[in-house]
mmCIF file of C-alpha atoms in Angstrom:
data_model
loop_
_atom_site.group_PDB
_atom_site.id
_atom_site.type_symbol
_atom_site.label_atom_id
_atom_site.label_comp_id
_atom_site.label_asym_id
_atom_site.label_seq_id
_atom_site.Cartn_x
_atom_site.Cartn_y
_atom_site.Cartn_z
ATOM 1 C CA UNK A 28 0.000 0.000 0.000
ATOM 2 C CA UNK A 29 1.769 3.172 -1.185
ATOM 3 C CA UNK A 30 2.201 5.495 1.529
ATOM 4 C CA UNK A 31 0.906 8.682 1.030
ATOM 5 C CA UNK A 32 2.255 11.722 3.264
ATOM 6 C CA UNK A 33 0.108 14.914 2.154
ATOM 7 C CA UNK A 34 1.182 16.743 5.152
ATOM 8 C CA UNK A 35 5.337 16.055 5.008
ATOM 9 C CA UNK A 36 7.847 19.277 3.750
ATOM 10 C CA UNK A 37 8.983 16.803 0.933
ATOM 11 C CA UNK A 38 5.187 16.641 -0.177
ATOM 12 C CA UNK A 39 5.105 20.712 0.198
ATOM 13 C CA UNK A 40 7.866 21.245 -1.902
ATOM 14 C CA UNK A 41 7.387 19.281 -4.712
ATOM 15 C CA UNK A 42 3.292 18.099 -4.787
ATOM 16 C CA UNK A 43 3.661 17.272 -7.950
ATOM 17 C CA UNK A 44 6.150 15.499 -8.167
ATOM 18 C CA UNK A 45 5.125 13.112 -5.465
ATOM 19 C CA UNK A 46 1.862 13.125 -7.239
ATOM 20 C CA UNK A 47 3.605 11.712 -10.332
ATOM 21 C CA UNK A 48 5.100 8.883 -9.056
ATOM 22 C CA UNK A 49 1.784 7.943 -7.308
ATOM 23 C CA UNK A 50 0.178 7.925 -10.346
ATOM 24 C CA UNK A 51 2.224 5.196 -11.916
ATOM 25 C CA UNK A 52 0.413 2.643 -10.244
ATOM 26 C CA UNK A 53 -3.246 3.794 -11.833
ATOM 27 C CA UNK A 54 -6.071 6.746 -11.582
ATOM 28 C CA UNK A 55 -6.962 5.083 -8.334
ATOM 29 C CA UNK A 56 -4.698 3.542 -5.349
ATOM 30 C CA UNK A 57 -5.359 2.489 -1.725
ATOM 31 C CA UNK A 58 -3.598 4.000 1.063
ATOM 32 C CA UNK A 59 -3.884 5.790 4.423
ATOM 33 C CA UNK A 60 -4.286 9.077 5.790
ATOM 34 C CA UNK A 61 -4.116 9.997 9.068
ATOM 35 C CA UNK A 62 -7.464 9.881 11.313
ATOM 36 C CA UNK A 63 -9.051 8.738 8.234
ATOM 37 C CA UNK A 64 -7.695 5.261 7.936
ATOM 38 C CA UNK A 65 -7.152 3.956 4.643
ATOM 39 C CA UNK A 66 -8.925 5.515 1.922
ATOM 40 C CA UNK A 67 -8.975 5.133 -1.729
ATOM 41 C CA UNK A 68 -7.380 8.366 -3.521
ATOM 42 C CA UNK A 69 -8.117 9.062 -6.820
ATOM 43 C CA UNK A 70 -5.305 11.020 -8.717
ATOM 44 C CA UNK A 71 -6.429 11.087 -12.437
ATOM 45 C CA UNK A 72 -8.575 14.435 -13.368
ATOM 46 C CA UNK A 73 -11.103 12.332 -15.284
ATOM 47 C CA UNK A 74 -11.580 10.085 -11.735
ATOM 48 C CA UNK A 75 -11.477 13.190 -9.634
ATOM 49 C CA UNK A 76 -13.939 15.061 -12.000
ATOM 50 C CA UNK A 77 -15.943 12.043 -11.911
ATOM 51 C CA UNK A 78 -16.039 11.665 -7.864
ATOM 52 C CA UNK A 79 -16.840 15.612 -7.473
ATOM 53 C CA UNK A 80 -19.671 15.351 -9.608
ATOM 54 C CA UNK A 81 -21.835 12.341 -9.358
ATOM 55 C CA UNK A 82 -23.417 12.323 -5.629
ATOM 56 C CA UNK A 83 -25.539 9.111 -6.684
ATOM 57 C CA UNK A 84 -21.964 6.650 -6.502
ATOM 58 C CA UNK A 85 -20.375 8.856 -4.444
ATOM 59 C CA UNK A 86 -21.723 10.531 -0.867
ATOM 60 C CA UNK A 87 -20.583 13.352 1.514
ATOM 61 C CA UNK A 88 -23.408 12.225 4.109
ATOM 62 C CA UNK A 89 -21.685 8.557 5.703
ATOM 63 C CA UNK A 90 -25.170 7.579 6.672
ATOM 64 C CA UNK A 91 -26.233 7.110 2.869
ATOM 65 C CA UNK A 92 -23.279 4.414 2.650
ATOM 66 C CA UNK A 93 -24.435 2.876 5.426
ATOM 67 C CA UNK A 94 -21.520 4.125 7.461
ATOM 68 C CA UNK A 95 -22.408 6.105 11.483
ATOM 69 C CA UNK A 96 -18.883 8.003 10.303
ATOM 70 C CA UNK A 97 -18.255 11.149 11.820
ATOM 71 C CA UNK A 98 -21.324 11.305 13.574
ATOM 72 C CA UNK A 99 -20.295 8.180 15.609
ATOM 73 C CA UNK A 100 -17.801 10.277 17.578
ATOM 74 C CA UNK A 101 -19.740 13.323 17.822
ATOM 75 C CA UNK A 102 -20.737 12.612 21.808
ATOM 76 C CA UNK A 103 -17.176 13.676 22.900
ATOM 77 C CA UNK A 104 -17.124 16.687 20.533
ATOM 78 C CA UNK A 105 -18.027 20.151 22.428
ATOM 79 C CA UNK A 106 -21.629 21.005 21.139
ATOM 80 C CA UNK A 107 -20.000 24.358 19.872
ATOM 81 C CA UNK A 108 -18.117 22.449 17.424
ATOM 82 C CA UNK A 109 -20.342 19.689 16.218
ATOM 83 C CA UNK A 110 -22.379 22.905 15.458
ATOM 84 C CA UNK A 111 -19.982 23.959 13.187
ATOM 85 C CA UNK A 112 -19.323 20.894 11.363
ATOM 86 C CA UNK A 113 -22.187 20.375 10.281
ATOM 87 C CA UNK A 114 -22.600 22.824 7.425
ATOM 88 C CA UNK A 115 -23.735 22.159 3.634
ATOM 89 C CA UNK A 116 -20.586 20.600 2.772
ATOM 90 C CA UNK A 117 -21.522 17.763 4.818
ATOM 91 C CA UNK A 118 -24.947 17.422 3.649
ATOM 92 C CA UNK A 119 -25.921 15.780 0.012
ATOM 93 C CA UNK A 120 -29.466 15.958 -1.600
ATOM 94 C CA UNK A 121 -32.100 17.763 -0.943
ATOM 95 C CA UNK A 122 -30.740 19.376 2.465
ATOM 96 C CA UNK A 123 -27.729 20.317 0.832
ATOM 97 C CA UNK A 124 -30.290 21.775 -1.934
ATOM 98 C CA UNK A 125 -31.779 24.289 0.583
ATOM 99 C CA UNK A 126 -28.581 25.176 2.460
ATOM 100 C CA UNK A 127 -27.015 26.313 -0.860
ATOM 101 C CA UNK A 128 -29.963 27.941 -2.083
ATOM 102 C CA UNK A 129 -30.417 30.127 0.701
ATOM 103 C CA UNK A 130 -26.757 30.956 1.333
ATOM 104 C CA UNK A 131 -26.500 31.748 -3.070
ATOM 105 C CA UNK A 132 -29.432 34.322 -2.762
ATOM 106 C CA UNK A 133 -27.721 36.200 0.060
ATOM 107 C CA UNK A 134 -24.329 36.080 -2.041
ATOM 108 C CA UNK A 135 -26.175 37.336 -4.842
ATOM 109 C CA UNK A 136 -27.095 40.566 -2.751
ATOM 110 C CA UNK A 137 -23.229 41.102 -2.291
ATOM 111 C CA UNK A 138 -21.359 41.582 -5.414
ATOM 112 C CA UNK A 139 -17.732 40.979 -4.553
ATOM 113 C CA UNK A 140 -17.223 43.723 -7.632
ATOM 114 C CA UNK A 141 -18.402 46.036 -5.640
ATOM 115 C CA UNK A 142 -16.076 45.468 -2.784
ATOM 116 C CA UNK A 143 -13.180 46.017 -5.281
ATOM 117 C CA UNK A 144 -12.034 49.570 -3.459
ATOM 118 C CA UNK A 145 -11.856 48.862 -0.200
ATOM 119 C CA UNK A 146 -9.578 45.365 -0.914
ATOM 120 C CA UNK A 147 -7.152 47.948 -2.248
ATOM 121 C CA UNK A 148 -7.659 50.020 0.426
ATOM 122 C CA UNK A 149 -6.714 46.686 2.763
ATOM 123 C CA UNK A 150 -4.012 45.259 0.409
ATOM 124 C CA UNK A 151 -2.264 48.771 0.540
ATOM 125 C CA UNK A 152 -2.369 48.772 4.548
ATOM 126 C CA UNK A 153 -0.927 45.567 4.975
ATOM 127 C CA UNK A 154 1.397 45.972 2.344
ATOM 128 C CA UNK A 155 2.757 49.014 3.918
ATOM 129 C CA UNK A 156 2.528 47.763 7.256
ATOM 130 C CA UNK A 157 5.012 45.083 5.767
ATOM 131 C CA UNK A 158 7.499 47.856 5.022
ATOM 132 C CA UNK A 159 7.198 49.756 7.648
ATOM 133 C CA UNK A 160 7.944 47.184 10.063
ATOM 134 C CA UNK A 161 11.359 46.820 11.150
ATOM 135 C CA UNK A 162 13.030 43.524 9.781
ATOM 136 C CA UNK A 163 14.257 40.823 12.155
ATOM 137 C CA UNK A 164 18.444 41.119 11.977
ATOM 138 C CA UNK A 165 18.988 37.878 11.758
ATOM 139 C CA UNK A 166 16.000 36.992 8.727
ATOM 140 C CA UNK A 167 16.270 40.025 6.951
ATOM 141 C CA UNK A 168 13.452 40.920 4.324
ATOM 142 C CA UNK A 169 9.529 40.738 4.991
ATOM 143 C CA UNK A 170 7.423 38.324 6.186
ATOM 144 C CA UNK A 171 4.659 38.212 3.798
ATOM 145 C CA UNK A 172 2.785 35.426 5.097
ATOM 146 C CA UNK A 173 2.694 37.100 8.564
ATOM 147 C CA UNK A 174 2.040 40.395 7.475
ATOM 148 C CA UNK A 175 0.228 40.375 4.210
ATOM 149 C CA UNK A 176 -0.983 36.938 3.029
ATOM 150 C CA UNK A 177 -2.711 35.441 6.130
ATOM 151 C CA UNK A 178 -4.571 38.818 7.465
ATOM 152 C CA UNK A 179 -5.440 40.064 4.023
ATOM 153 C CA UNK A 180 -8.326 37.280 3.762
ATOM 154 C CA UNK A 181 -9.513 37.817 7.035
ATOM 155 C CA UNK A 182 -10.047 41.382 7.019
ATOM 156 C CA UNK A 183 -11.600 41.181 3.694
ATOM 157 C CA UNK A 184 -14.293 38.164 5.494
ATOM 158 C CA UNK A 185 -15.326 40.491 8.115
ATOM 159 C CA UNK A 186 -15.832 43.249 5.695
ATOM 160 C CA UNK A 187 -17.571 40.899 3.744
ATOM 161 C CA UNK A 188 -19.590 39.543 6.946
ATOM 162 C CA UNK A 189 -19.898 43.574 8.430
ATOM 163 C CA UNK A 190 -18.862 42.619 11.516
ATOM 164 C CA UNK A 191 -17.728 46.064 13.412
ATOM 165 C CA UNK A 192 -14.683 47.968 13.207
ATOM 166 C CA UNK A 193 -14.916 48.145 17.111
ATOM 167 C CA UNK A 194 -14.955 44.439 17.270
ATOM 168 C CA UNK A 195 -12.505 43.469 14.299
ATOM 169 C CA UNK A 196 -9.621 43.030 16.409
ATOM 170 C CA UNK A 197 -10.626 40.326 18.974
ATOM 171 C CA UNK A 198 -12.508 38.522 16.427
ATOM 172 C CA UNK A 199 -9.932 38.310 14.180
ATOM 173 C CA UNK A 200 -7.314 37.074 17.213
ATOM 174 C CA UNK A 201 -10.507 34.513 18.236
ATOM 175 C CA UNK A 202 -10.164 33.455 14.124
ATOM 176 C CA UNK A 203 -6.647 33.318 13.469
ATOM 177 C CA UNK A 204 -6.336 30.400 16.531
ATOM 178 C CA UNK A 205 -8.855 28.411 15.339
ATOM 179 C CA UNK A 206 -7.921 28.214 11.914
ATOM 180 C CA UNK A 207 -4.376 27.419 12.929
ATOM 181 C CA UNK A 208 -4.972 24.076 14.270
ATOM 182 C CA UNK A 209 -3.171 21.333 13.028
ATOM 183 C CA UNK A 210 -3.770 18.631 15.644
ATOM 184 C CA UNK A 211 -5.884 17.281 18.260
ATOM 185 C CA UNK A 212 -3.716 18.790 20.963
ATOM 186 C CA UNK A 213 -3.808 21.928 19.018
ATOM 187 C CA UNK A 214 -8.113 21.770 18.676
ATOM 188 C CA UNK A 215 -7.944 21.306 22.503
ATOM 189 C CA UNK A 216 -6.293 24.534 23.001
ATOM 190 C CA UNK A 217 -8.217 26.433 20.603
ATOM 191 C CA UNK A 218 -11.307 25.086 22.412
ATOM 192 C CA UNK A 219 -11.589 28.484 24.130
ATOM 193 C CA UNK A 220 -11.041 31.097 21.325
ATOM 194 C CA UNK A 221 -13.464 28.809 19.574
ATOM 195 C CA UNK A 222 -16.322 29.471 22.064
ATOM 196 C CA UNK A 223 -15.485 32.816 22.346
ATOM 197 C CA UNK A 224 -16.041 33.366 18.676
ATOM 198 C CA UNK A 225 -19.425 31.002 18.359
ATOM 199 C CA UNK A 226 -21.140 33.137 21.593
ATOM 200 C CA UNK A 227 -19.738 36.178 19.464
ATOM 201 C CA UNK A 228 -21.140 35.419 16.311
ATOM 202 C CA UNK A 229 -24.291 34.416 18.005
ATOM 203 C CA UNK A 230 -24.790 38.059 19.332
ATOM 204 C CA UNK A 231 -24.349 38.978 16.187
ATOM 205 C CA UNK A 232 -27.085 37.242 14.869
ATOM 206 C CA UNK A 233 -29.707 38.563 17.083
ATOM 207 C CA UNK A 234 -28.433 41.847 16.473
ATOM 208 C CA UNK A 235 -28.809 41.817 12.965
ATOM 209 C CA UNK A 236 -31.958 40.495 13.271
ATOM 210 C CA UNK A 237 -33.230 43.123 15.747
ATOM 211 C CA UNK A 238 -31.566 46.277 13.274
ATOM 212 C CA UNK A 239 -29.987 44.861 10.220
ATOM 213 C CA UNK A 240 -26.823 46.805 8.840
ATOM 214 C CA UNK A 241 -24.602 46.188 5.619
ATOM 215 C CA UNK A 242 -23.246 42.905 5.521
ATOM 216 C CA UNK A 243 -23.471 39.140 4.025
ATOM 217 C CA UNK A 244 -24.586 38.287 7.775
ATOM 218 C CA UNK A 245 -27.804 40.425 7.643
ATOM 219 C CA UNK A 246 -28.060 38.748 4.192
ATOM 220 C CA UNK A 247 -27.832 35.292 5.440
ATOM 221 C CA UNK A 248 -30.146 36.014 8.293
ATOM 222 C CA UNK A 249 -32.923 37.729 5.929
ATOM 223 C CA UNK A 250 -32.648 35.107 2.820
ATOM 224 C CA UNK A 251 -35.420 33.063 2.669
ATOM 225 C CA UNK A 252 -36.820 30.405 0.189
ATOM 226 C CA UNK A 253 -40.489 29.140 0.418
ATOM 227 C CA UNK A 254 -40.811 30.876 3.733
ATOM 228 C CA UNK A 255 -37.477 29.244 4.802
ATOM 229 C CA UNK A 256 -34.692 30.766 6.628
ATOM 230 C CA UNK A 257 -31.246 29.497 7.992
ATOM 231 C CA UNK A 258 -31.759 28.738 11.241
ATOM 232 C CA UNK A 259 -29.422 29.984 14.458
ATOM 233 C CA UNK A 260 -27.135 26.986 13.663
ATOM 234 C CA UNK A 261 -27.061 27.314 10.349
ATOM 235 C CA UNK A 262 -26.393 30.698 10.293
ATOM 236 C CA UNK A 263 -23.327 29.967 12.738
ATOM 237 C CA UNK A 264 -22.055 26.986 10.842
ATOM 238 C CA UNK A 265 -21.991 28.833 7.945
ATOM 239 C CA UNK A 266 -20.091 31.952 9.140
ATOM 240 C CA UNK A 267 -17.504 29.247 10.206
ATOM 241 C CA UNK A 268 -17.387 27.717 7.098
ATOM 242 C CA UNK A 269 -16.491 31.317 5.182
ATOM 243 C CA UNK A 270 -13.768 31.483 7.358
ATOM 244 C CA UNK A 271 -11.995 28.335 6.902
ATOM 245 C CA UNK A 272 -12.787 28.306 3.081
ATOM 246 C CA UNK A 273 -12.429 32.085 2.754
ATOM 247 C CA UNK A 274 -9.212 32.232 4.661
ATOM 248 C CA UNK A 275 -7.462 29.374 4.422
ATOM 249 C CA UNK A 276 -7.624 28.631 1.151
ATOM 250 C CA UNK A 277 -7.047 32.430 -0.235
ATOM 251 C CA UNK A 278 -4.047 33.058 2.177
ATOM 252 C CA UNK A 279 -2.772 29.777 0.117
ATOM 253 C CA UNK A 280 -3.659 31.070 -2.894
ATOM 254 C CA UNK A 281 -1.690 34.463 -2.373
ATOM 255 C CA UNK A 282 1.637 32.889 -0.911
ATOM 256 C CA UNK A 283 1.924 30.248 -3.593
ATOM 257 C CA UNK A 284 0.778 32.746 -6.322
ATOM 258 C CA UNK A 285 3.647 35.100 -5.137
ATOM 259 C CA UNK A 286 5.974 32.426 -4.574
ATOM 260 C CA UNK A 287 5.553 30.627 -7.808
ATOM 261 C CA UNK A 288 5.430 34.320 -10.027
ATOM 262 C CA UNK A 289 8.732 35.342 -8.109
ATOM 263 C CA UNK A 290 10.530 31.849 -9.626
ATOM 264 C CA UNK A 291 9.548 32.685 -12.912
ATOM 265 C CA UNK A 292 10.739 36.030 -13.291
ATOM 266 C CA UNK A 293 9.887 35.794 -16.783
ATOM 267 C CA UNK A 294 6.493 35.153 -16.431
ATOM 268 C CA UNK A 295 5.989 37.515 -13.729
ATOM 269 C CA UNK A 296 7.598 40.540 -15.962
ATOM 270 C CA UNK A 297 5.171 39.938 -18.740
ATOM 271 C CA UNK A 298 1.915 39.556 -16.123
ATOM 272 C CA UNK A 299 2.892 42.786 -14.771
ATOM 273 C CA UNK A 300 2.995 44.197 -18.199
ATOM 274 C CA UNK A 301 -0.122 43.016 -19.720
ATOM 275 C CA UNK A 302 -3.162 43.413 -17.692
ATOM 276 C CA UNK A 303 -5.503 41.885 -20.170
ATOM 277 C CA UNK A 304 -3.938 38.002 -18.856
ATOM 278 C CA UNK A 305 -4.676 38.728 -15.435
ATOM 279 C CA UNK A 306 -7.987 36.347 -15.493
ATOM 280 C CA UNK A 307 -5.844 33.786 -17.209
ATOM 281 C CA UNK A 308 -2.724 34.133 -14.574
ATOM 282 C CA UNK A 309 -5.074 33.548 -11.693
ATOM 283 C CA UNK A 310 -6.523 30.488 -13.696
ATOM 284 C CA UNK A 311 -2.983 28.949 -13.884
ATOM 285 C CA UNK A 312 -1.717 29.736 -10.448
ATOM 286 C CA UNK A 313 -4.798 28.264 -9.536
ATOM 287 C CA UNK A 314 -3.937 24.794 -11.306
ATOM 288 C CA UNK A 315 -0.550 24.957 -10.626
ATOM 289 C CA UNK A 316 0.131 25.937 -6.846
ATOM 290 C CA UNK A 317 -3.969 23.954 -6.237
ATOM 291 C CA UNK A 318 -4.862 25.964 -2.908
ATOM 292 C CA UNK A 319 -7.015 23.008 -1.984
ATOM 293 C CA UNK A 320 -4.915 20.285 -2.539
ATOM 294 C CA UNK A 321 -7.763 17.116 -1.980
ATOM 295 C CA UNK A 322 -11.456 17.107 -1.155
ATOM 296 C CA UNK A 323 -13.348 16.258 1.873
ATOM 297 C CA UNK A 324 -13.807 12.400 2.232
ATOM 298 C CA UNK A 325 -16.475 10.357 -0.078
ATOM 299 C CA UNK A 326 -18.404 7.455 0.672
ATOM 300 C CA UNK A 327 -19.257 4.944 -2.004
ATOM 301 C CA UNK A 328 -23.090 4.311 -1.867
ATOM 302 C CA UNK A 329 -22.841 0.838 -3.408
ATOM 303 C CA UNK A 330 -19.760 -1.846 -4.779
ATOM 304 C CA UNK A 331 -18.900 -0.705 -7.934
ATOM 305 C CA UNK A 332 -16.250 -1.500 -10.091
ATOM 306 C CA UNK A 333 -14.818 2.272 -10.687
ATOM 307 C CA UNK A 334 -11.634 3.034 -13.040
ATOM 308 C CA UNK A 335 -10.389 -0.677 -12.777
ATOM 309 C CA UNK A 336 -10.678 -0.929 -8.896
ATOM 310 C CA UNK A 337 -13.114 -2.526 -7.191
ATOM 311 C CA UNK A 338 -14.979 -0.458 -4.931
ATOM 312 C CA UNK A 339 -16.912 -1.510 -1.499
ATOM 313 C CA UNK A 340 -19.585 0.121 -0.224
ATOM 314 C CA UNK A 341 -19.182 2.323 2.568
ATOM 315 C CA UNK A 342 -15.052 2.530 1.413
ATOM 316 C CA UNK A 343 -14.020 6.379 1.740
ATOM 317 C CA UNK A 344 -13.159 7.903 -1.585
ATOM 318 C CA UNK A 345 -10.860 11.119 -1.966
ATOM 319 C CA UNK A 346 -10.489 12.973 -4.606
ATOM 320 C CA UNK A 347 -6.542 14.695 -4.985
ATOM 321 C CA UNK A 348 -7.726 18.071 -6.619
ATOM 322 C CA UNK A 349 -3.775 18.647 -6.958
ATOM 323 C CA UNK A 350 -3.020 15.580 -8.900
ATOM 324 C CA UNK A 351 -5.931 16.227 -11.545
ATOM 325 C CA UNK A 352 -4.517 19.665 -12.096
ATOM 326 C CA UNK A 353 -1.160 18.016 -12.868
ATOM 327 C CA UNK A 354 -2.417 14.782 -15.352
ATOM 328 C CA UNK A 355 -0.300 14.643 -18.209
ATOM 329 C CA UNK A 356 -3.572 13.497 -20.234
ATOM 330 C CA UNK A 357 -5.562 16.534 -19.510
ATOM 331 C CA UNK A 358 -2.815 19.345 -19.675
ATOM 332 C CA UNK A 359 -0.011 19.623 -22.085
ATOM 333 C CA UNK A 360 3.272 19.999 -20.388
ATOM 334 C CA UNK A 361 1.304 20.514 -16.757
ATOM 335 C CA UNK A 362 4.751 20.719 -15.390
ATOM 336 C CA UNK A 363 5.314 24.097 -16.897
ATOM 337 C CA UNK A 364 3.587 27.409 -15.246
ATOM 338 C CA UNK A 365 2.172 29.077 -18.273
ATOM 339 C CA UNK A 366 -0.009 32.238 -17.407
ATOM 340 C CA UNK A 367 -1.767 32.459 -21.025
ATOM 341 C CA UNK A 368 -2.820 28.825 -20.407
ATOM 342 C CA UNK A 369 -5.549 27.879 -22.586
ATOM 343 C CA UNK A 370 -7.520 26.226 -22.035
ATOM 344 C CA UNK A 371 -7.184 25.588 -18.891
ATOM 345 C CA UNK A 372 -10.179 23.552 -17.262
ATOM 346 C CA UNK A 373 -8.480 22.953 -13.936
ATOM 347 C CA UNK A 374 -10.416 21.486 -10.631
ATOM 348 C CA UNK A 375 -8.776 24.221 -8.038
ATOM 349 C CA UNK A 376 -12.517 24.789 -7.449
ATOM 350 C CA UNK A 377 -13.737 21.634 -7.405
ATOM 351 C CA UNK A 378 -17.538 20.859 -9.353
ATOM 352 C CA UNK A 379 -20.473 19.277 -9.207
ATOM 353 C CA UNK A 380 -23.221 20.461 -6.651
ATOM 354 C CA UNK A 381 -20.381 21.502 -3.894
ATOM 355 C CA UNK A 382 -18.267 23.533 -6.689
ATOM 356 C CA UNK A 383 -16.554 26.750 -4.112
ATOM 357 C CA UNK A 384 -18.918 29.851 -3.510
ATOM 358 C CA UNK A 385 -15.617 31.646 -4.500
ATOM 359 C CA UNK A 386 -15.935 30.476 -7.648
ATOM 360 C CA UNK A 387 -18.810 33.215 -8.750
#
């Protein structure tokens, strides 16, 4: 069983080339993941396209593969954050149906267009708060991943959610140490940043509903389907999940975006000279640096036999995002950054019913 280390500096450095060599032994191997177990991965982009989009083989919710799953170990899980896990992602069907339909009519009301000014605004604070900030001695230069990429996201979110200049500060400190977990130990001792941020967000909630103000929170609280609404739970699950996806994710994007235009000077002379490939740069930093590097764990609804592997119902299926964006059989030399890439159908999104908000 190949052993597959998604989290190791070797990995980090050179995905793709780790990637590669996994995919000599077919579009889909076993092997094991941490917490997870073993899993089947699939690493060809016409296997991953195929797992992101059909939800009748392939399920988010456990229970439809006949599998307790996550829910199983939910008793020991603080109620705060068994809240928060279960958002839409998690859902399939018609439940996943409504979330997304509510949460799409309140992004409709908030064209990210709009917001265009006051991201520069943000991206010129932080990047002068980079220069103005004395360098470290002994690791001369600027941090950009302290003190551009990882706060840029965030302060654009609570724009984005309106949550209060007065308040922006502690919530983002209450956000920045839960999203930097990386192990049990380390969801322990966010535990309490974590409350502090779900009884937060629930004032919020009632607030907005008592005298709405500008904001996707107000929007989220006042969309409404049929006579449906998010509930309290929703409405706090899904302000969590903007933050992990927003953040995360984007802070990714930026670091490997900069990283990968600053070792191909070449490139990066001729983006910052033509303006009309910017949609077309993004595109292929997307692909090529692939933010989110594998999807949230699949359940197979049924034994199938599925790109020459036999498949067992109830097996967890996931889908390597980052591998599809480097198959040799969907991208000519995918090895090469090319910013007027086209075309350039790559899965950084993913697709399917669960295809990123972010993606609009």
């Amino acid at each position: 069983m190949p052993k597959i280390d998604l989290v190791s500096q070797e990995f980090k450095r050179l995905p793709s080339e780790s990637l590669n060599r996994l995919r000599t032994a077919g579009p889909l191997i076993r092997g094991k993941l941490p917490f997870f177990g073993e899993c089947w991965f699939a690493l060809s982009y016409e296997a991953v396209s195929e797992i992101l989009r059909d939800q009748k083989r392939f399920a988010r919710d456990s229970a439809r593969a006949g599998r307790r799953g996550f829910a199983g170990i939910q008793w020991w899980m603080p109620a705060s954050l068994t809240v928060l896990a279960n958002n839409m992602l998690s859902f399939d069907g018609e439940k996943h149906r409504r979330l997304r339909s509510l949460v799409d009519q309140a992004f409709q009301r908030h064209n990210v267009a709009a917001m265009s000014d006051q991201i520069s605004r943000l991206v010129d604070h932080y990047l002068d708060r980079c220069e103005s900030t004395p360098a470290d001695p002994s690791h001369p230069g600027v941090d950009l991943v302290r003190g551009f990429t990882r706060p840029l996201p965030l302060a654009v979110i609570c724009d984005l959610l309106g949550v209060p200049e007065t308040d922006r500060q502690r919530f983002s400190k209450w956000a920045e140490a839960s999203l930097s977990v990386t192990s049990m130990w380390g969801l322990f001792r966010a535990m309490p940043s974590l409350r502090n941020m779900v009884r937060y967000a629930r004032q919020q909630i009632e607030l907005v509903r008592r005298n709405p103000r500008p904001g996707l929170l107000t929007a989220l609280v006042e969309a409404e389907s049929g006579g449906d609404r998010l509930s309290e739970n929703e409405l706090l699950a899904m302000v969590f999940l903007l933050l992990v996806a927003g953040h995360e994710t984007t802070a990714h994007l930026i670091s490997g975006g900069l990283l990968t235009l600053l070792q191909h000077p070449h490139q990066k002379q001729r983006f910052m000279n033509d303006a009309s490939i910017t949609t077309s740069t993004v595109n292929e930093i997307l692909r090529y640096t692939s933010p989110v590097q594998l999807t949230k764990p699949r359940f197979a609804t049924g034994n199938m036999l599925f790109h020459g592997q036999q498949i067992t119902r109830g097996e967890t299926v996931i889908a390597l995002i980052a591998a599809a964006n480097c198959d040799p059989k969907k991208f000519r030399d995918p090895e090469r950054f090319q910013i007027d890439r086209q075309p350039n159908p790559h899965l950084a999104f993913g697709a399917g019913v669960h295809v990123c908000l972010g993606m609009k």
